[in-house]
mmCIF file of C-alpha atoms and ligand atoms in Angstrom:
data_model
loop_
_atom_site.group_PDB
_atom_site.id
_atom_site.type_symbol
_atom_site.label_atom_id
_atom_site.label_comp_id
_atom_site.label_asym_id
_atom_site.label_seq_id
_atom_site.Cartn_x
_atom_site.Cartn_y
_atom_site.Cartn_z
ATOM 1 C CA UNK A 568 22.342 -43.986 -37.024
ATOM 2 C CA UNK A 569 23.670 -46.795 -39.842
ATOM 3 C CA UNK A 570 25.354 -46.837 -42.983
ATOM 4 C CA UNK A 571 23.482 -48.761 -45.849
ATOM 5 C CA UNK A 572 24.963 -50.141 -48.768
ATOM 6 C CA UNK A 573 22.589 -51.800 -51.667
ATOM 7 C CA UNK A 574 24.849 -53.523 -54.108
ATOM 8 C CA UNK A 575 23.592 -55.310 -57.096
ATOM 9 C CA UNK A 576 20.326 -55.771 -55.948
ATOM 10 C CA UNK A 577 17.604 -57.988 -57.841
ATOM 11 C CA UNK A 578 14.265 -58.904 -56.892
ATOM 12 C CA UNK A 579 12.378 -61.364 -59.020
ATOM 13 C CA UNK A 580 8.597 -61.885 -58.407
ATOM 14 C CA UNK A 581 7.272 -65.614 -59.575
ATOM 15 C CA UNK A 582 3.989 -66.100 -59.659
ATOM 16 C CA UNK A 583 2.853 -69.230 -61.484
ATOM 17 C CA UNK A 584 4.058 -68.426 -65.166
ATOM 18 C CA UNK A 585 4.286 -65.195 -64.631
ATOM 19 C CA UNK A 586 7.689 -63.198 -63.660
ATOM 20 C CA UNK A 587 8.218 -59.847 -62.546
ATOM 21 C CA UNK A 588 11.112 -57.570 -62.173
ATOM 22 C CA UNK A 589 10.607 -55.606 -59.377
ATOM 23 C CA UNK A 590 14.273 -54.172 -59.076
ATOM 24 C CA UNK A 591 17.171 -54.537 -61.279
ATOM 25 C CA UNK A 592 20.818 -54.038 -60.012
ATOM 26 C CA UNK A 593 20.265 -52.055 -57.693
ATOM 27 C CA UNK A 594 23.325 -49.976 -56.082
ATOM 28 C CA UNK A 595 22.967 -47.235 -53.446
ATOM 29 C CA UNK A 596 25.047 -45.748 -50.429
ATOM 30 C CA UNK A 597 23.582 -44.311 -48.250
ATOM 31 C CA UNK A 598 25.501 -42.504 -45.693
ATOM 32 C CA UNK A 599 25.153 -42.629 -41.695
ATOM 33 C CA UNK A 600 22.587 -40.147 -40.575
ATOM 34 C CA UNK A 601 21.701 -39.217 -44.247
ATOM 35 C CA UNK A 602 18.429 -38.573 -45.125
ATOM 36 C CA UNK A 603 17.696 -40.092 -48.463
ATOM 37 C CA UNK A 604 14.853 -40.003 -50.502
ATOM 38 C CA UNK A 605 13.412 -42.258 -53.199
ATOM 39 C CA UNK A 606 11.388 -40.865 -55.812
ATOM 40 C CA UNK A 607 9.283 -42.891 -58.508
ATOM 41 C CA UNK A 608 6.145 -43.410 -59.636
ATOM 42 C CA UNK A 609 3.383 -46.157 -58.603
ATOM 43 C CA UNK A 610 4.878 -49.775 -59.538
ATOM 44 C CA UNK A 611 8.523 -48.666 -60.234
ATOM 45 C CA UNK A 612 9.693 -50.892 -57.379
ATOM 46 C CA UNK A 613 10.018 -48.490 -54.416
ATOM 47 C CA UNK A 614 7.896 -50.755 -51.721
ATOM 48 C CA UNK A 615 10.029 -53.813 -52.576
ATOM 49 C CA UNK A 616 13.175 -51.916 -52.110
ATOM 50 C CA UNK A 617 12.057 -50.640 -48.755
ATOM 51 C CA UNK A 618 11.107 -54.050 -47.563
ATOM 52 C CA UNK A 619 14.478 -55.501 -48.818
ATOM 53 C CA UNK A 620 16.053 -53.014 -46.435
ATOM 54 C CA UNK A 621 13.950 -54.016 -43.820
ATOM 55 C CA UNK A 622 14.035 -57.606 -44.339
ATOM 56 C CA UNK A 623 10.821 -58.506 -45.386
ATOM 57 C CA UNK A 624 11.681 -59.230 -48.453
ATOM 58 C CA UNK A 625 14.873 -61.551 -49.801
ATOM 59 C CA UNK A 626 16.726 -59.994 -52.575
ATOM 60 C CA UNK A 627 16.911 -62.762 -55.679
ATOM 61 C CA UNK A 628 20.406 -61.574 -55.906
ATOM 62 C CA UNK A 629 22.633 -59.004 -54.651
ATOM 63 C CA UNK A 630 23.746 -57.491 -51.028
ATOM 64 C CA UNK A 631 22.251 -55.359 -48.482
ATOM 65 C CA UNK A 632 25.020 -54.461 -45.967
ATOM 66 C CA UNK A 633 24.356 -52.246 -42.644
ATOM 67 C CA UNK A 634 27.619 -50.524 -41.372
ATOM 68 C CA UNK A 635 29.359 -52.877 -43.770
ATOM 69 C CA UNK A 636 27.994 -55.968 -42.361
ATOM 70 C CA UNK A 637 25.641 -58.102 -44.996
ATOM 71 C CA UNK A 638 22.245 -58.458 -43.646
ATOM 72 C CA UNK A 639 20.510 -59.871 -46.684
ATOM 73 C CA UNK A 640 22.858 -61.573 -49.052
ATOM 74 C CA UNK A 641 22.278 -63.475 -52.618
ATOM 75 C CA UNK A 642 18.535 -65.170 -51.524
ATOM 76 C CA UNK A 643 19.219 -65.282 -47.781
ATOM 77 C CA UNK A 644 18.266 -63.237 -44.785
ATOM 78 C CA UNK A 645 21.509 -63.138 -42.774
ATOM 79 C CA UNK A 646 19.683 -60.512 -40.020
ATOM 80 C CA UNK A 647 15.852 -60.825 -39.249
ATOM 81 C CA UNK A 648 13.657 -57.996 -39.705
ATOM 82 C CA UNK A 649 13.304 -57.524 -35.198
ATOM 83 C CA UNK A 650 17.630 -57.497 -35.199
ATOM 84 C CA UNK A 651 17.727 -54.610 -37.617
ATOM 85 C CA UNK A 652 17.173 -52.063 -35.159
ATOM 86 C CA UNK A 653 14.754 -50.347 -37.522
ATOM 87 C CA UNK A 654 11.167 -47.952 -37.488
ATOM 88 C CA UNK A 655 8.847 -48.540 -40.489
ATOM 89 C CA UNK A 656 6.039 -45.890 -41.232
ATOM 90 C CA UNK A 657 3.881 -46.898 -44.180
ATOM 91 C CA UNK A 658 1.026 -45.159 -46.148
ATOM 92 C CA UNK A 659 -1.911 -46.716 -44.357
ATOM 93 C CA UNK A 660 -0.125 -46.169 -40.976
ATOM 94 C CA UNK A 661 -1.272 -49.894 -39.999
ATOM 95 C CA UNK A 662 -2.359 -49.207 -36.525
ATOM 96 C CA UNK A 663 -4.224 -51.743 -34.784
ATOM 97 C CA UNK A 664 -7.988 -50.517 -34.790
ATOM 98 C CA UNK A 665 -8.722 -52.485 -31.478
ATOM 99 C CA UNK A 666 -5.656 -51.290 -29.519
ATOM 100 C CA UNK A 667 -5.687 -47.899 -27.860
ATOM 101 C CA UNK A 668 -3.005 -45.694 -29.237
ATOM 102 C CA UNK A 669 -0.836 -46.209 -26.062
ATOM 103 C CA UNK A 670 -0.696 -50.076 -26.667
ATOM 104 C CA UNK A 671 -0.018 -49.489 -30.196
ATOM 105 C CA UNK A 672 2.900 -47.252 -29.562
ATOM 106 C CA UNK A 673 3.978 -50.011 -26.839
ATOM 107 C CA UNK A 674 3.430 -52.881 -29.362
ATOM 108 C CA UNK A 675 7.486 -53.022 -30.187
ATOM 109 C CA UNK A 676 8.562 -53.057 -26.520
ATOM 110 C CA UNK A 677 5.642 -55.672 -25.381
ATOM 111 C CA UNK A 678 7.616 -57.746 -27.906
ATOM 112 C CA UNK A 679 10.898 -56.802 -26.145
ATOM 113 C CA UNK A 680 9.182 -57.743 -22.804
ATOM 114 C CA UNK A 681 10.339 -54.483 -21.296
ATOM 115 C CA UNK A 682 8.961 -53.878 -17.658
ATOM 116 C CA UNK A 683 5.689 -52.074 -17.594
ATOM 117 C CA UNK A 684 7.529 -48.831 -15.771
ATOM 118 C CA UNK A 685 10.003 -48.814 -18.511
ATOM 119 C CA UNK A 686 7.193 -49.592 -21.334
ATOM 120 C CA UNK A 687 5.104 -46.261 -19.653
ATOM 121 C CA UNK A 688 8.183 -44.139 -19.413
ATOM 122 C CA UNK A 689 9.263 -44.700 -22.823
ATOM 123 C CA UNK A 690 5.598 -44.602 -24.355
ATOM 124 C CA UNK A 691 5.038 -41.328 -22.424
ATOM 125 C CA UNK A 692 8.507 -39.601 -23.358
ATOM 126 C CA UNK A 693 7.867 -40.266 -27.424
ATOM 127 C CA UNK A 694 4.239 -39.000 -27.233
ATOM 128 C CA UNK A 695 5.296 -35.650 -25.538
ATOM 129 C CA UNK A 696 7.732 -35.205 -28.271
ATOM 130 C CA UNK A 697 5.267 -35.931 -31.095
ATOM 131 C CA UNK A 698 2.719 -33.659 -29.264
ATOM 132 C CA UNK A 699 0.159 -36.974 -28.978
ATOM 133 C CA UNK A 700 0.070 -37.151 -25.701
ATOM 134 C CA UNK A 701 -3.772 -36.572 -25.012
ATOM 135 C CA UNK A 702 -4.926 -39.334 -27.345
ATOM 136 C CA UNK A 703 -2.841 -41.951 -25.982
ATOM 137 C CA UNK A 704 -5.963 -43.390 -23.861
ATOM 138 C CA UNK A 705 -8.139 -43.253 -26.953
ATOM 139 C CA UNK A 706 -8.256 -45.650 -30.088
ATOM 140 C CA UNK A 707 -6.767 -44.589 -33.571
ATOM 141 C CA UNK A 708 -9.863 -44.050 -35.136
ATOM 142 C CA UNK A 709 -10.848 -41.503 -32.347
ATOM 143 C CA UNK A 710 -7.463 -39.240 -32.895
ATOM 144 C CA UNK A 711 -7.276 -37.052 -36.165
ATOM 145 C CA UNK A 712 -5.522 -38.309 -39.542
ATOM 146 C CA UNK A 713 -2.166 -35.749 -38.450
ATOM 147 C CA UNK A 714 -2.744 -37.486 -34.722
ATOM 148 C CA UNK A 715 -2.961 -40.978 -36.175
ATOM 149 C CA UNK A 716 0.191 -40.449 -38.236
ATOM 150 C CA UNK A 717 2.007 -39.113 -35.329
ATOM 151 C CA UNK A 718 0.922 -42.520 -33.680
ATOM 152 C CA UNK A 719 2.361 -44.308 -36.621
ATOM 153 C CA UNK A 720 5.647 -41.971 -36.376
ATOM 154 C CA UNK A 721 5.532 -42.458 -32.354
ATOM 155 C CA UNK A 722 5.279 -46.721 -32.982
ATOM 156 C CA UNK A 723 8.090 -46.607 -35.412
ATOM 157 C CA UNK A 724 10.596 -44.418 -32.934
ATOM 158 C CA UNK A 725 9.375 -45.849 -29.871
ATOM 159 C CA UNK A 726 12.653 -48.275 -29.590
ATOM 160 C CA UNK A 727 14.971 -45.439 -30.862
ATOM 161 C CA UNK A 728 15.976 -46.778 -34.106
ATOM 162 C CA UNK A 729 18.964 -46.644 -36.324
ATOM 163 C CA UNK A 730 16.782 -46.404 -39.551
ATOM 164 C CA UNK A 731 13.867 -45.283 -40.159
ATOM 165 C CA UNK A 732 11.823 -46.402 -43.185
ATOM 166 C CA UNK A 733 8.816 -44.240 -44.710
ATOM 167 C CA UNK A 734 6.940 -45.265 -47.349
ATOM 168 C CA UNK A 735 5.035 -42.527 -48.513
ATOM 169 C CA UNK A 736 4.107 -41.449 -45.396
ATOM 170 C CA UNK A 737 2.373 -38.446 -46.392
ATOM 171 C CA UNK A 738 -0.314 -39.604 -48.914
ATOM 172 C CA UNK A 739 -3.077 -40.055 -46.342
ATOM 173 C CA UNK A 740 -2.935 -36.553 -45.468
ATOM 174 C CA UNK A 741 -4.615 -33.198 -46.074
ATOM 175 C CA UNK A 742 -2.351 -30.736 -47.932
ATOM 176 C CA UNK A 743 -1.923 -28.451 -45.006
ATOM 177 C CA UNK A 744 -1.357 -31.029 -42.619
ATOM 178 C CA UNK A 745 1.389 -32.668 -45.178
ATOM 179 C CA UNK A 746 3.524 -29.392 -44.685
ATOM 180 C CA UNK A 747 3.490 -29.900 -40.855
ATOM 181 C CA UNK A 748 4.085 -33.641 -41.519
ATOM 182 C CA UNK A 749 7.150 -32.990 -43.511
ATOM 183 C CA UNK A 750 8.719 -30.311 -40.988
ATOM 184 C CA UNK A 751 8.350 -32.314 -37.510
ATOM 185 C CA UNK A 752 9.923 -35.263 -39.895
ATOM 186 C CA UNK A 753 13.086 -33.394 -40.422
ATOM 187 C CA UNK A 754 12.896 -32.289 -36.438
ATOM 188 C CA UNK A 755 12.713 -35.620 -35.592
ATOM 189 C CA UNK A 756 15.825 -36.586 -37.122
ATOM 190 C CA UNK A 757 17.715 -33.844 -35.650
ATOM 191 C CA UNK A 758 16.647 -34.472 -32.223
ATOM 192 C CA UNK A 759 16.837 -38.298 -32.495
ATOM 193 C CA UNK A 760 19.691 -38.698 -34.715
ATOM 194 C CA UNK A 761 18.565 -41.801 -37.196
ATOM 195 C CA UNK A 762 19.044 -42.510 -40.747
ATOM 196 C CA UNK A 763 16.353 -42.001 -42.694
ATOM 197 C CA UNK A 764 15.044 -43.283 -46.146
ATOM 198 C CA UNK A 765 11.870 -41.865 -47.595
ATOM 199 C CA UNK A 766 10.231 -43.096 -50.889
ATOM 200 C CA UNK A 767 7.227 -41.559 -52.863
ATOM 201 C CA UNK A 768 5.955 -40.528 -56.100
ATOM 202 C CA UNK A 769 5.433 -37.022 -54.743
ATOM 203 C CA UNK A 770 8.761 -34.512 -55.886
ATOM 204 C CA UNK A 771 7.525 -32.046 -52.909
ATOM 205 C CA UNK A 772 7.959 -35.438 -50.341
ATOM 206 C CA UNK A 773 11.224 -35.898 -51.527
ATOM 207 C CA UNK A 774 12.553 -32.749 -52.234
ATOM 208 C CA UNK A 775 11.325 -31.263 -48.928
ATOM 209 C CA UNK A 776 13.439 -34.177 -46.469
ATOM 210 C CA UNK A 777 16.191 -35.189 -48.369
ATOM 211 C CA UNK A 778 19.990 -34.087 -48.714
ATOM 212 C CA UNK A 779 20.489 -36.994 -51.273
ATOM 213 C CA UNK A 780 18.042 -38.537 -53.559
ATOM 214 C CA UNK A 781 17.464 -41.492 -56.210
ATOM 215 C CA UNK A 782 15.078 -41.471 -58.875
ATOM 216 C CA UNK A 783 13.388 -45.031 -59.828
ATOM 217 C CA UNK A 784 11.921 -46.058 -62.947
ATOM 218 C CA UNK A 785 10.702 -49.255 -63.998
ATOM 219 C CA UNK A 786 12.848 -51.022 -61.417
ATOM 220 C CA UNK A 787 16.065 -49.036 -62.145
ATOM 221 C CA UNK A 788 17.843 -46.209 -60.262
ATOM 222 C CA UNK A 789 17.929 -43.740 -63.337
ATOM 223 C CA UNK A 790 20.013 -40.920 -61.279
ATOM 224 C CA UNK A 791 21.045 -40.155 -57.931
ATOM 225 C CA UNK A 792 22.483 -36.780 -56.222
ATOM 226 C CA UNK A 793 21.711 -33.573 -54.640
ATOM 227 C CA UNK A 794 17.900 -32.786 -55.344
ATOM 228 C CA UNK A 795 18.968 -29.715 -57.023
ATOM 229 C CA UNK A 796 21.437 -31.064 -59.540
ATOM 230 C CA UNK A 797 18.623 -34.317 -60.251
ATOM 231 C CA UNK A 798 15.814 -31.716 -60.669
ATOM 232 C CA UNK A 799 18.263 -29.243 -62.768
ATOM 233 C CA UNK A 800 19.777 -31.933 -64.845
ATOM 234 C CA UNK A 801 18.013 -34.803 -65.350
ATOM 235 C CA UNK A 802 19.969 -37.457 -67.356
ATOM 236 C CA UNK A 803 16.253 -38.927 -69.178
ATOM 237 C CA UNK A 804 13.153 -37.706 -69.894
ATOM 238 C CA UNK A 805 11.901 -39.988 -67.127
ATOM 239 C CA UNK A 806 13.747 -38.614 -64.406
ATOM 240 C CA UNK A 807 12.891 -34.986 -65.559
ATOM 241 C CA UNK A 808 9.115 -35.578 -65.761
ATOM 242 C CA UNK A 809 8.792 -37.455 -62.275
ATOM 243 C CA UNK A 810 10.853 -34.731 -60.401
ATOM 244 C CA UNK A 811 8.689 -32.008 -61.174
ATOM 245 C CA UNK A 812 6.267 -30.614 -64.453
ATOM 246 C CA UNK A 813 8.235 -30.652 -67.747
ATOM 247 C CA UNK A 814 7.539 -29.889 -71.213
ATOM 248 C CA UNK A 815 8.969 -31.358 -74.015
ATOM 249 C CA UNK A 816 9.143 -30.280 -77.557
ATOM 250 C CA UNK A 817 9.917 -32.338 -81.105
ATOM 251 C CA UNK A 818 12.488 -30.091 -82.652
ATOM 252 C CA UNK A 819 14.492 -30.146 -86.001
ATOM 253 C CA UNK A 820 18.136 -30.070 -85.561
ATOM 254 C CA UNK A 821 20.792 -28.943 -87.429
ATOM 255 C CA UNK A 822 24.373 -29.086 -87.034
ATOM 256 C CA UNK A 823 26.380 -25.454 -88.080
ATOM 257 C CA UNK A 824 29.825 -25.602 -87.018
ATOM 258 C CA UNK A 825 30.266 -25.235 -83.327
ATOM 259 C CA UNK A 826 26.416 -24.397 -82.751
ATOM 260 C CA UNK A 827 23.168 -26.317 -83.411
ATOM 261 C CA UNK A 828 20.329 -24.918 -84.768
ATOM 262 C CA UNK A 829 16.574 -25.935 -83.346
ATOM 263 C CA UNK A 830 13.468 -25.447 -84.927
ATOM 264 C CA UNK A 831 9.559 -25.904 -85.284
ATOM 265 C CA UNK A 832 8.727 -25.398 -88.548
ATOM 266 C CA UNK A 833 9.092 -21.297 -88.671
ATOM 267 C CA UNK A 834 7.681 -20.721 -85.442
ATOM 268 C CA UNK A 835 10.407 -21.743 -83.047
ATOM 269 C CA UNK A 836 14.376 -20.991 -84.067
ATOM 270 C CA UNK A 837 17.070 -21.267 -81.677
ATOM 271 C CA UNK A 838 20.853 -21.291 -82.339
ATOM 272 C CA UNK A 839 22.864 -22.780 -78.990
ATOM 273 C CA UNK A 840 26.569 -23.522 -78.448
ATOM 274 C CA UNK A 841 27.721 -26.951 -78.765
ATOM 275 C CA UNK A 842 29.656 -27.204 -76.221
ATOM 276 C CA UNK A 843 27.323 -25.646 -73.646
ATOM 277 C CA UNK A 844 24.218 -27.777 -74.615
ATOM 278 C CA UNK A 845 23.078 -30.295 -71.421
ATOM 279 C CA UNK A 846 22.390 -33.049 -73.633
ATOM 280 C CA UNK A 847 21.073 -36.836 -71.951
ATOM 281 C CA UNK A 848 23.377 -39.788 -71.167
ATOM 282 C CA UNK A 849 21.838 -41.137 -74.448
ATOM 283 C CA UNK A 850 22.160 -38.622 -76.788
ATOM 284 C CA UNK A 851 25.353 -37.723 -78.405
ATOM 285 C CA UNK A 852 25.615 -36.375 -81.794
ATOM 286 C CA UNK A 853 21.750 -35.094 -81.893
ATOM 287 C CA UNK A 854 20.808 -35.287 -85.722
ATOM 288 C CA UNK A 855 17.248 -34.850 -87.373
ATOM 289 C CA UNK A 856 14.959 -34.786 -84.893
ATOM 290 C CA UNK A 857 15.724 -34.246 -80.860
ATOM 291 C CA UNK A 858 13.212 -33.464 -78.270
ATOM 292 C CA UNK A 859 14.153 -30.086 -76.700
ATOM 293 C CA UNK A 860 13.212 -30.185 -73.059
ATOM 294 C CA UNK A 861 12.717 -27.525 -70.048
ATOM 295 C CA UNK A 862 10.588 -26.583 -66.993
ATOM 296 C CA UNK A 863 7.527 -24.662 -67.063
ATOM 297 C CA UNK A 864 9.614 -22.022 -65.087
ATOM 298 C CA UNK A 865 12.196 -21.589 -67.330
ATOM 299 C CA UNK A 866 10.733 -20.612 -70.251
ATOM 300 C CA UNK A 867 9.154 -16.807 -70.177
ATOM 301 C CA UNK A 868 6.384 -15.296 -72.590
ATOM 302 C CA UNK A 869 5.452 -12.183 -73.482
ATOM 303 C CA UNK A 870 2.113 -11.353 -75.749
ATOM 304 C CA UNK A 871 4.057 -10.089 -78.968
ATOM 305 C CA UNK A 872 2.240 -6.372 -78.859
ATOM 306 C CA UNK A 873 4.657 -5.743 -75.639
ATOM 307 C CA UNK A 874 7.828 -7.233 -76.322
ATOM 308 C CA UNK A 875 10.683 -5.252 -76.570
ATOM 309 C CA UNK A 876 9.443 -2.974 -73.574
ATOM 310 C CA UNK A 877 10.267 -5.529 -70.718
ATOM 311 C CA UNK A 878 13.813 -6.272 -69.374
ATOM 312 C CA UNK A 879 14.521 -10.240 -69.331
ATOM 313 C CA UNK A 880 16.513 -12.180 -66.805
ATOM 314 C CA UNK A 881 20.123 -12.409 -68.036
ATOM 315 C CA UNK A 882 20.773 -15.770 -70.657
ATOM 316 C CA UNK A 883 17.504 -15.861 -71.831
ATOM 317 C CA UNK A 884 17.102 -15.410 -75.895
ATOM 318 C CA UNK A 885 14.112 -14.687 -78.260
ATOM 319 C CA UNK A 886 13.513 -17.683 -80.393
ATOM 320 C CA UNK A 887 10.104 -17.736 -81.790
ATOM 321 C CA UNK A 888 6.543 -16.909 -81.418
ATOM 322 C CA UNK A 889 3.218 -19.424 -80.369
ATOM 323 C CA UNK A 890 -0.237 -18.818 -79.681
ATOM 324 C CA UNK A 891 -2.080 -19.060 -76.568
ATOM 325 C CA UNK A 892 -4.591 -22.385 -76.411
ATOM 326 C CA UNK A 893 -5.665 -22.328 -72.919
ATOM 327 C CA UNK A 894 -5.008 -19.765 -69.781
ATOM 328 C CA UNK A 895 -6.547 -20.813 -66.444
ATOM 329 C CA UNK A 896 -5.669 -19.466 -63.144
ATOM 330 C CA UNK A 897 -3.393 -21.238 -60.730
ATOM 331 C CA UNK A 898 -2.246 -20.369 -57.382
ATOM 332 C CA UNK A 899 -1.845 -16.662 -57.955
ATOM 333 C CA UNK A 900 -0.662 -16.660 -61.299
ATOM 334 C CA UNK A 901 -2.061 -17.925 -64.769
ATOM 335 C CA UNK A 902 -1.065 -21.637 -66.080
ATOM 336 C CA UNK A 903 -0.792 -20.935 -69.929
ATOM 337 C CA UNK A 904 -0.559 -23.799 -72.220
ATOM 338 C CA UNK A 905 0.940 -22.593 -75.579
ATOM 339 C CA UNK A 906 0.877 -23.872 -79.456
ATOM 340 C CA UNK A 907 2.939 -23.426 -82.615
ATOM 341 C CA UNK A 908 1.358 -22.393 -85.918
ATOM 342 C CA UNK A 909 0.897 -25.653 -88.241
ATOM 343 C CA UNK A 910 2.370 -27.913 -85.761
ATOM 344 C CA UNK A 911 1.176 -30.125 -82.954
ATOM 345 C CA UNK A 912 3.557 -29.326 -80.410
ATOM 346 C CA UNK A 913 2.902 -27.368 -77.299
ATOM 347 C CA UNK A 914 4.095 -26.652 -73.849
ATOM 348 C CA UNK A 915 2.996 -24.991 -70.659
ATOM 349 C CA UNK A 916 4.379 -22.414 -68.780
ATOM 350 C CA UNK A 917 3.086 -19.629 -65.887
ATOM 351 C CA UNK A 918 2.359 -16.068 -66.539
ATOM 352 C CA UNK A 919 1.345 -13.296 -63.875
ATOM 353 C CA UNK A 920 -1.440 -11.630 -65.827
ATOM 354 C CA UNK A 921 -4.118 -13.672 -67.860
ATOM 355 C CA UNK A 922 -3.433 -14.360 -71.321
ATOM 356 C CA UNK A 923 -6.339 -14.703 -73.841
ATOM 357 C CA UNK A 924 -6.757 -17.869 -76.229
ATOM 358 C CA UNK A 925 -5.659 -16.672 -79.733
ATOM 359 C CA UNK A 926 -3.345 -14.188 -78.427
ATOM 360 C CA UNK A 927 0.260 -14.479 -79.710
ATOM 361 C CA UNK A 928 3.277 -14.372 -77.731
ATOM 362 C CA UNK A 929 7.113 -14.060 -77.923
ATOM 363 C CA UNK A 930 8.944 -17.368 -76.545
ATOM 364 C CA UNK A 931 12.176 -16.238 -74.445
ATOM 365 C CA UNK A 932 14.340 -19.689 -73.461
ATOM 366 C CA UNK A 933 17.608 -19.528 -71.728
ATOM 367 C CA UNK A 934 20.193 -22.132 -73.429
ATOM 368 C CA UNK A 935 21.623 -23.172 -70.067
ATOM 369 C CA UNK A 936 18.077 -24.236 -68.857
ATOM 370 C CA UNK A 937 17.410 -26.493 -71.643
ATOM 371 C CA UNK A 938 18.110 -30.177 -72.203
ATOM 372 C CA UNK A 939 18.421 -32.291 -75.678
ATOM 373 C CA UNK A 940 16.948 -35.937 -75.759
ATOM 374 C CA UNK A 941 16.788 -38.402 -78.169
ATOM 375 C CA UNK A 942 13.334 -38.497 -80.103
ATOM 376 C CA UNK A 943 11.973 -41.874 -79.604
HETATM 377 P P1 ADP B 1662 5.552 -49.242 -55.592
HETATM 378 O O1 ADP B 1662 6.103 -49.218 -54.311
HETATM 379 O O2 ADP B 1662 6.756 -48.019 -56.656
HETATM 380 O O3 ADP B 1662 4.542 -48.867 -56.137
HETATM 381 P P2 ADP B 1662 6.210 -51.770 -55.715
HETATM 382 O O4 ADP B 1662 7.857 -52.517 -55.157
HETATM 383 O O5 ADP B 1662 5.003 -52.188 -54.568
HETATM 384 O O6 ADP B 1662 6.309 -50.517 -56.500
HETATM 385 O O7 ADP B 1662 5.974 -53.050 -56.738
HETATM 386 C C1 ADP B 1662 7.052 -53.561 -58.178
HETATM 387 C C2 ADP B 1662 6.420 -54.022 -58.650
HETATM 388 O O8 ADP B 1662 6.707 -55.330 -58.543
HETATM 389 C C3 ADP B 1662 4.998 -54.067 -59.477
HETATM 390 O O9 ADP B 1662 4.954 -54.632 -61.113
HETATM 391 C C4 ADP B 1662 4.246 -54.876 -58.352
HETATM 392 O O10 ADP B 1662 3.125 -55.745 -59.257
HETATM 393 C C5 ADP B 1662 5.447 -56.057 -58.095
HETATM 394 N N1 ADP B 1662 5.162 -56.599 -57.082
HETATM 395 C C6 ADP B 1662 5.487 -56.012 -55.658
HETATM 396 N N2 ADP B 1662 5.160 -56.994 -54.480
HETATM 397 C C7 ADP B 1662 4.733 -58.104 -55.414
HETATM 398 C C8 ADP B 1662 4.698 -59.653 -54.964
HETATM 399 N N3 ADP B 1662 4.519 -59.762 -53.554
HETATM 400 N N4 ADP B 1662 4.193 -60.257 -55.770
HETATM 401 C C9 ADP B 1662 4.395 -60.118 -57.210
HETATM 402 N N5 ADP B 1662 4.566 -59.180 -57.786
HETATM 403 C C10 ADP B 1662 5.166 -58.260 -57.054
HETATM 404 MG MG1 MG B 1663 4.534 -48.368 -52.969
#
């Protein structure tokens, strides 16, 4: 296990006359034994950050330290990749097709010039742990996707690394195998005790594994914290959207003493307590128009002709009416898109019974579960 500190790391790629800022002023502190997840869309800088931590890429500025000792600093590598005691698993697994799975896993030990008996013992041990003993004599292509992935894990872990770097490791797996892979990733950490960093664009990968997460967007870390805090209190719309499905509606805001009134025409009308509302970093005194944000799971809709007949969860208040635009079956319930009369604003949510297009519904929101952002 190893502690990782990333201090003010910037990475600039310069090619001919094109400059790309892949990372800007990244600061991250990752405890020894932590499972740290970095979530961000394609092109946000995730792979570059992993390669910098691995020592495959040099930071243009800033310092990367392992257990408080700098391993890269200000455009210089201090500790080379092979001396960093890390294992890596990438999206395409990068197995050597001409080698057997045994030799793929043994590869890092061959570089160390370990004795044949030691190589044998170690490869068999890790293969047993990953349940791939029966494919050791086959080539990667002859094994299933799930097995190939475990061969990649075995190769990454065969030297008992202090740090495991996982770059979109599940992207090539079917949905059912993905869940299994996430589960054994966690188990491997418990058994072998390494620090782990995973990067992915998929919130399910990050949230199922990580104890701490960072959200990266366009080369900047926008927020770090516990998964639940980042999910429920995103500091920006970008964080809200990259952590899961999210609605934003442009609303008019009026300050009225100690309350804000939010409205969309006369279809949505919500009074909220100024002291309680969660505002993003960049919004201090909302005025005029703001974006009202909420998760689809944090809004309730009830057909208007049935409204008032059912109990609502605590904190939810009626705040207007909308019309069903689209309703489609989705994983055991219905995914419903709703629109407001005389407005182009819309949102979506889930409902346990089918709703008909054109049907009127009452909307219920909980002021504790909404956020306000600047209207751009
Ligand atoms: P992600 O893994 O989040 O998709 P990357 O770290 O691969 O993002 O890329 C971040 C940005 O840096 C992108 O704009 C990408 O085109 C650029 N980039 C990455 N590697 C290089 C490179 N070797 N040369 C030039 N630009 C690069
Ligand atoms: Mg990448």
